Structures are given as C-alpha cells and as structure tokens.
Amino acid sequence: DVTAALERPDHVFWDLRSETEWTGVNPMGTKRGGHIPGAMHLEWRSILTSTGTFKPVPELRALLADAGVTADKMVTTYCHSGVRAAFGIFVLRLLGYQRVRVYDASWSEYGNVLAMPVARS
C-alpha cells in the first residue's frame, strides 16, 4: 500500500522518470505533476553507459547509494506507467537487493489521485 509506505522509515521510493517529470514541469497527461514526497530520483538512463549497456557494478552501487536507494530498505520503483520501474527492479535484483517491488500503476495513478500528497522540486 503506497499510503502506508510513505510513513515507513525503512522504505524508499525510487523514481526513474526524467527530470522534467520529477519536478512537475511535464505531468505527462496526469492531473498533477511532481513526485511522491520523500522519493529518491535517479533517472533510468543514468544507470546506462553511452553505448546503452549497464554501468559497472561498483558504479551502479555508488549511484544508487548516493540517491538513497540502499539494500537495507524496502525499495519501490515507479515511473509513469511501470515500464521504467520494471527496468529498475531488474537492476536491483541483479545487484542482489531482496526487498524490492514495482508500483505498477506508478505516476499515472498517483498523479491523478488528488488526495495523495505531491512534492515538486
């Protein structure tokens, strides 16, 4: 449950969307733009090399740690519709993260529920 996860200190949301989606500049057709409060932002492209392959494991671990996405927490990935979020789960599982899940409805649901809190930065 997304609402319950917002209150858990052992939980982190990883937003894989673009910077303009994250800040709310581009709401991608939802009623509101922005991101889930407290979410960590690391765009999915930033975990790839210029040739489209994954960055080396030590670099991936450092990128995720710097973004606050650590293996000691439950990590929920999200994007706009779940596709990029699934990509994030794939990477986390390759790195050995155990407590991971995809918010499959992602921002296309969250951004349209007016009762949910939204952050913009």
PDB file of C-alpha atoms in Angstrom:
ATOM      1  CA  ASP A   1       0.000   0.000   0.000  1.00  0.00           C
ATOM      2  CA  VAL A   2       1.509   3.293  -1.141  1.00  0.00           C
ATOM      3  CA  THR A   3      -0.026   5.363   1.662  1.00  0.00           C
ATOM      4  CA  ALA A   4       1.401   3.114   4.387  1.00  0.00           C
ATOM      5  CA  ALA A   5       4.816   3.050   2.710  1.00  0.00           C
ATOM      6  CA  LEU A   6       5.015   6.862   2.836  1.00  0.00           C
ATOM      7  CA  GLU A   7       5.253   6.652   6.631  1.00  0.00           C
ATOM      8  CA  ARG A   8       7.838   3.865   6.875  1.00  0.00           C
ATOM      9  CA  PRO A   9      11.454   4.851   7.632  1.00  0.00           C
ATOM     10  CA  ASP A  10      12.686   1.514   6.247  1.00  0.00           C
ATOM     11  CA  HIS A  11      11.115   2.192   2.850  1.00  0.00           C
ATOM     12  CA  VAL A  12      12.220   4.237  -0.149  1.00  0.00           C
ATOM     13  CA  PHE A  13      10.505   5.092  -3.423  1.00  0.00           C
ATOM     14  CA  TRP A  14      12.860   5.219  -6.418  1.00  0.00           C
ATOM     15  CA  ASP A  15      11.556   7.489  -9.184  1.00  0.00           C
ATOM     16  CA  LEU A  16      13.115   6.546 -12.541  1.00  0.00           C
ATOM     17  CA  ARG A  17      11.416   9.274 -14.589  1.00  0.00           C
ATOM     18  CA  SER A  18      13.041  12.209 -16.353  1.00  0.00           C
ATOM     19  CA  GLU A  19      13.977  15.418 -14.546  1.00  0.00           C
ATOM     20  CA  THR A  20      11.008  17.295 -16.071  1.00  0.00           C
ATOM     21  CA  GLU A  21       8.599  14.593 -14.898  1.00  0.00           C
ATOM     22  CA  TRP A  22      10.200  14.579 -11.417  1.00  0.00           C
ATOM     23  CA  THR A  23       9.935  18.350 -10.976  1.00  0.00           C
ATOM     24  CA  GLY A  24       6.382  18.507 -12.300  1.00  0.00           C
ATOM     25  CA  VAL A  25       7.214  20.546 -15.410  1.00  0.00           C
ATOM     26  CA  ASN A  26       5.953  17.686 -17.582  1.00  0.00           C
ATOM     27  CA  PRO A  27       2.967  15.947 -15.922  1.00  0.00           C
ATOM     28  CA  MET A  28       2.641  13.511 -18.857  1.00  0.00           C
ATOM     29  CA  GLY A  29      -1.138  13.890 -19.025  1.00  0.00           C
ATOM     30  CA  THR A  30      -1.848  13.407 -15.321  1.00  0.00           C
ATOM     31  CA  LYS A  31      -3.871  15.887 -13.267  1.00  0.00           C
ATOM     32  CA  ARG A  32      -0.768  16.883 -11.299  1.00  0.00           C
ATOM     33  CA  GLY A  33       2.955  16.866 -11.881  1.00  0.00           C
ATOM     34  CA  GLY A  34       5.699  16.228  -9.361  1.00  0.00           C
ATOM     35  CA  HIS A  35       6.776  13.217  -7.364  1.00  0.00           C
ATOM     36  CA  ILE A  36       5.951  11.147  -4.307  1.00  0.00           C
ATOM     37  CA  PRO A  37       7.172  13.041  -1.209  1.00  0.00           C
ATOM     38  CA  GLY A  38      10.443  11.598   0.081  1.00  0.00           C
ATOM     39  CA  ALA A  39      11.115   9.685  -3.136  1.00  0.00           C
ATOM     40  CA  MET A  40      14.649   9.433  -4.458  1.00  0.00           C
ATOM     41  CA  HIS A  41      15.283  10.439  -8.048  1.00  0.00           C
ATOM     42  CA  LEU A  42      17.694   8.622 -10.331  1.00  0.00           C
ATOM     43  CA  GLU A  43      16.636   8.605 -13.963  1.00  0.00           C
ATOM     44  CA  TRP A  44      16.788   5.198 -15.615  1.00  0.00           C
ATOM     45  CA  ARG A  45      19.193   6.438 -18.300  1.00  0.00           C
ATOM     46  CA  SER A  46      21.770   7.350 -15.668  1.00  0.00           C
ATOM     47  CA  ILE A  47      22.460   3.675 -14.962  1.00  0.00           C
ATOM     48  CA  LEU A  48      23.500   3.053 -18.564  1.00  0.00           C
ATOM     49  CA  THR A  49      26.729   3.800 -20.398  1.00  0.00           C
ATOM     50  CA  SER A  50      26.769   5.908 -23.556  1.00  0.00           C
ATOM     51  CA  THR A  51      26.534   2.671 -25.566  1.00  0.00           C
ATOM     52  CA  GLY A  52      23.392   1.524 -23.743  1.00  0.00           C
ATOM     53  CA  THR A  53      24.937  -1.162 -21.537  1.00  0.00           C
ATOM     54  CA  PHE A  54      24.793  -1.218 -17.758  1.00  0.00           C
ATOM     55  CA  LYS A  55      27.457   0.721 -15.934  1.00  0.00           C
ATOM     56  CA  PRO A  56      29.916  -1.412 -13.924  1.00  0.00           C
ATOM     57  CA  VAL A  57      28.520  -2.893 -10.709  1.00  0.00           C
ATOM     58  CA  PRO A  58      30.611  -0.698  -8.351  1.00  0.00           C
ATOM     59  CA  GLU A  59      29.405   2.407 -10.182  1.00  0.00           C
ATOM     60  CA  LEU A  60      25.769   1.239 -10.068  1.00  0.00           C
ATOM     61  CA  ARG A  61      26.032   0.579  -6.339  1.00  0.00           C
ATOM     62  CA  ALA A  62      27.528   4.039  -5.780  1.00  0.00           C
ATOM     63  CA  LEU A  63      24.859   5.780  -7.888  1.00  0.00           C
ATOM     64  CA  LEU A  64      22.069   4.048  -6.002  1.00  0.00           C
ATOM     65  CA  ALA A  65      23.652   4.674  -2.596  1.00  0.00           C
ATOM     66  CA  ASP A  66      24.173   8.359  -3.424  1.00  0.00           C
ATOM     67  CA  ALA A  67      20.482   8.556  -4.369  1.00  0.00           C
ATOM     68  CA  GLY A  68      19.453   6.899  -1.088  1.00  0.00           C
ATOM     69  CA  VAL A  69      18.396   3.615  -2.679  1.00  0.00           C
ATOM     70  CA  THR A  70      20.054   1.106  -0.352  1.00  0.00           C
ATOM     71  CA  ALA A  71      19.670  -2.633   0.135  1.00  0.00           C
ATOM     72  CA  ASP A  72      18.724  -2.283   3.809  1.00  0.00           C
ATOM     73  CA  LYS A  73      15.400  -0.691   2.815  1.00  0.00           C
ATOM     74  CA  MET A  74      12.295  -1.885   1.044  1.00  0.00           C
ATOM     75  CA  VAL A  75      12.571  -0.267  -2.390  1.00  0.00           C
ATOM     76  CA  THR A  76       9.522   0.512  -4.504  1.00  0.00           C
ATOM     77  CA  THR A  77      10.306   1.658  -8.026  1.00  0.00           C
ATOM     78  CA  TYR A  78       7.963   3.829 -10.022  1.00  0.00           C
ATOM     79  CA  CYS A  79       7.833   5.847 -13.221  1.00  0.00           C
ATOM     80  CA  HIS A  80       4.812   6.914 -15.258  1.00  0.00           C
ATOM     81  CA  SER A  81       3.285   3.569 -16.188  1.00  0.00           C
ATOM     82  CA  GLY A  82       5.548   0.881 -14.695  1.00  0.00           C
ATOM     83  CA  VAL A  83       7.853   0.174 -17.655  1.00  0.00           C
ATOM     84  CA  ARG A  84      10.900   2.103 -16.428  1.00  0.00           C
ATOM     85  CA  ALA A  85      10.087   0.949 -12.899  1.00  0.00           C
ATOM     86  CA  ALA A  86      10.400  -2.677 -14.057  1.00  0.00           C
ATOM     87  CA  PHE A  87      13.804  -1.790 -15.521  1.00  0.00           C
ATOM     88  CA  GLY A  88      14.821  -0.520 -12.080  1.00  0.00           C
ATOM     89  CA  ILE A  89      13.689  -3.729 -10.398  1.00  0.00           C
ATOM     90  CA  PHE A  90      15.759  -5.726 -12.881  1.00  0.00           C
ATOM     91  CA  VAL A  91      18.868  -3.741 -11.926  1.00  0.00           C
ATOM     92  CA  LEU A  92      18.176  -4.029  -8.198  1.00  0.00           C
ATOM     93  CA  ARG A  93      17.719  -7.793  -8.441  1.00  0.00           C
ATOM     94  CA  LEU A  94      20.955  -8.117 -10.438  1.00  0.00           C
ATOM     95  CA  LEU A  95      22.703  -6.248  -7.624  1.00  0.00           C
ATOM     96  CA  GLY A  96      21.263  -8.612  -5.024  1.00  0.00           C
ATOM     97  CA  TYR A  97      18.602  -6.387  -3.483  1.00  0.00           C
ATOM     98  CA  GLN A  98      15.990  -8.610  -1.850  1.00  0.00           C
ATOM     99  CA  ARG A  99      13.236  -6.250  -0.711  1.00  0.00           C
ATOM    100  CA  VAL A 100      12.025  -4.722  -3.965  1.00  0.00           C
ATOM    101  CA  ARG A 101       8.719  -4.136  -5.689  1.00  0.00           C
ATOM    102  CA  VAL A 102       7.219  -2.208  -8.588  1.00  0.00           C
ATOM    103  CA  TYR A 103       4.433   0.316  -8.172  1.00  0.00           C
ATOM    104  CA  ASP A 104       2.887  -0.883 -11.420  1.00  0.00           C
ATOM    105  CA  ALA A 105       0.292   1.879 -11.723  1.00  0.00           C
ATOM    106  CA  SER A 106       3.064   4.387 -10.980  1.00  0.00           C
ATOM    107  CA  TRP A 107       2.544   8.118 -11.580  1.00  0.00           C
ATOM    108  CA  SER A 108      -0.344   7.542 -13.992  1.00  0.00           C
ATOM    109  CA  GLU A 109      -2.332   6.517 -10.905  1.00  0.00           C
ATOM    110  CA  TYR A 110      -0.655   8.532  -8.152  1.00  0.00           C
ATOM    111  CA  GLY A 111      -0.659  11.819 -10.080  1.00  0.00           C
ATOM    112  CA  ASN A 112      -4.396  11.526 -10.677  1.00  0.00           C
ATOM    113  CA  VAL A 113      -5.394  10.859  -7.053  1.00  0.00           C
ATOM    114  CA  LEU A 114      -5.914  14.367  -5.719  1.00  0.00           C
ATOM    115  CA  ALA A 115      -5.938  13.219  -2.081  1.00  0.00           C
ATOM    116  CA  MET A 116      -2.322  11.970  -2.282  1.00  0.00           C
ATOM    117  CA  PRO A 117       0.495  14.351  -1.302  1.00  0.00           C
ATOM    118  CA  VAL A 118       2.767  15.589  -4.097  1.00  0.00           C
ATOM    119  CA  ALA A 119       6.204  17.189  -3.956  1.00  0.00           C
ATOM    120  CA  ARG A 120       7.732  19.420  -6.610  1.00  0.00           C
ATOM    121  CA  SER A 121      11.366  20.411  -6.791  1.00  0.00           C
TER     122      SER A 121
END
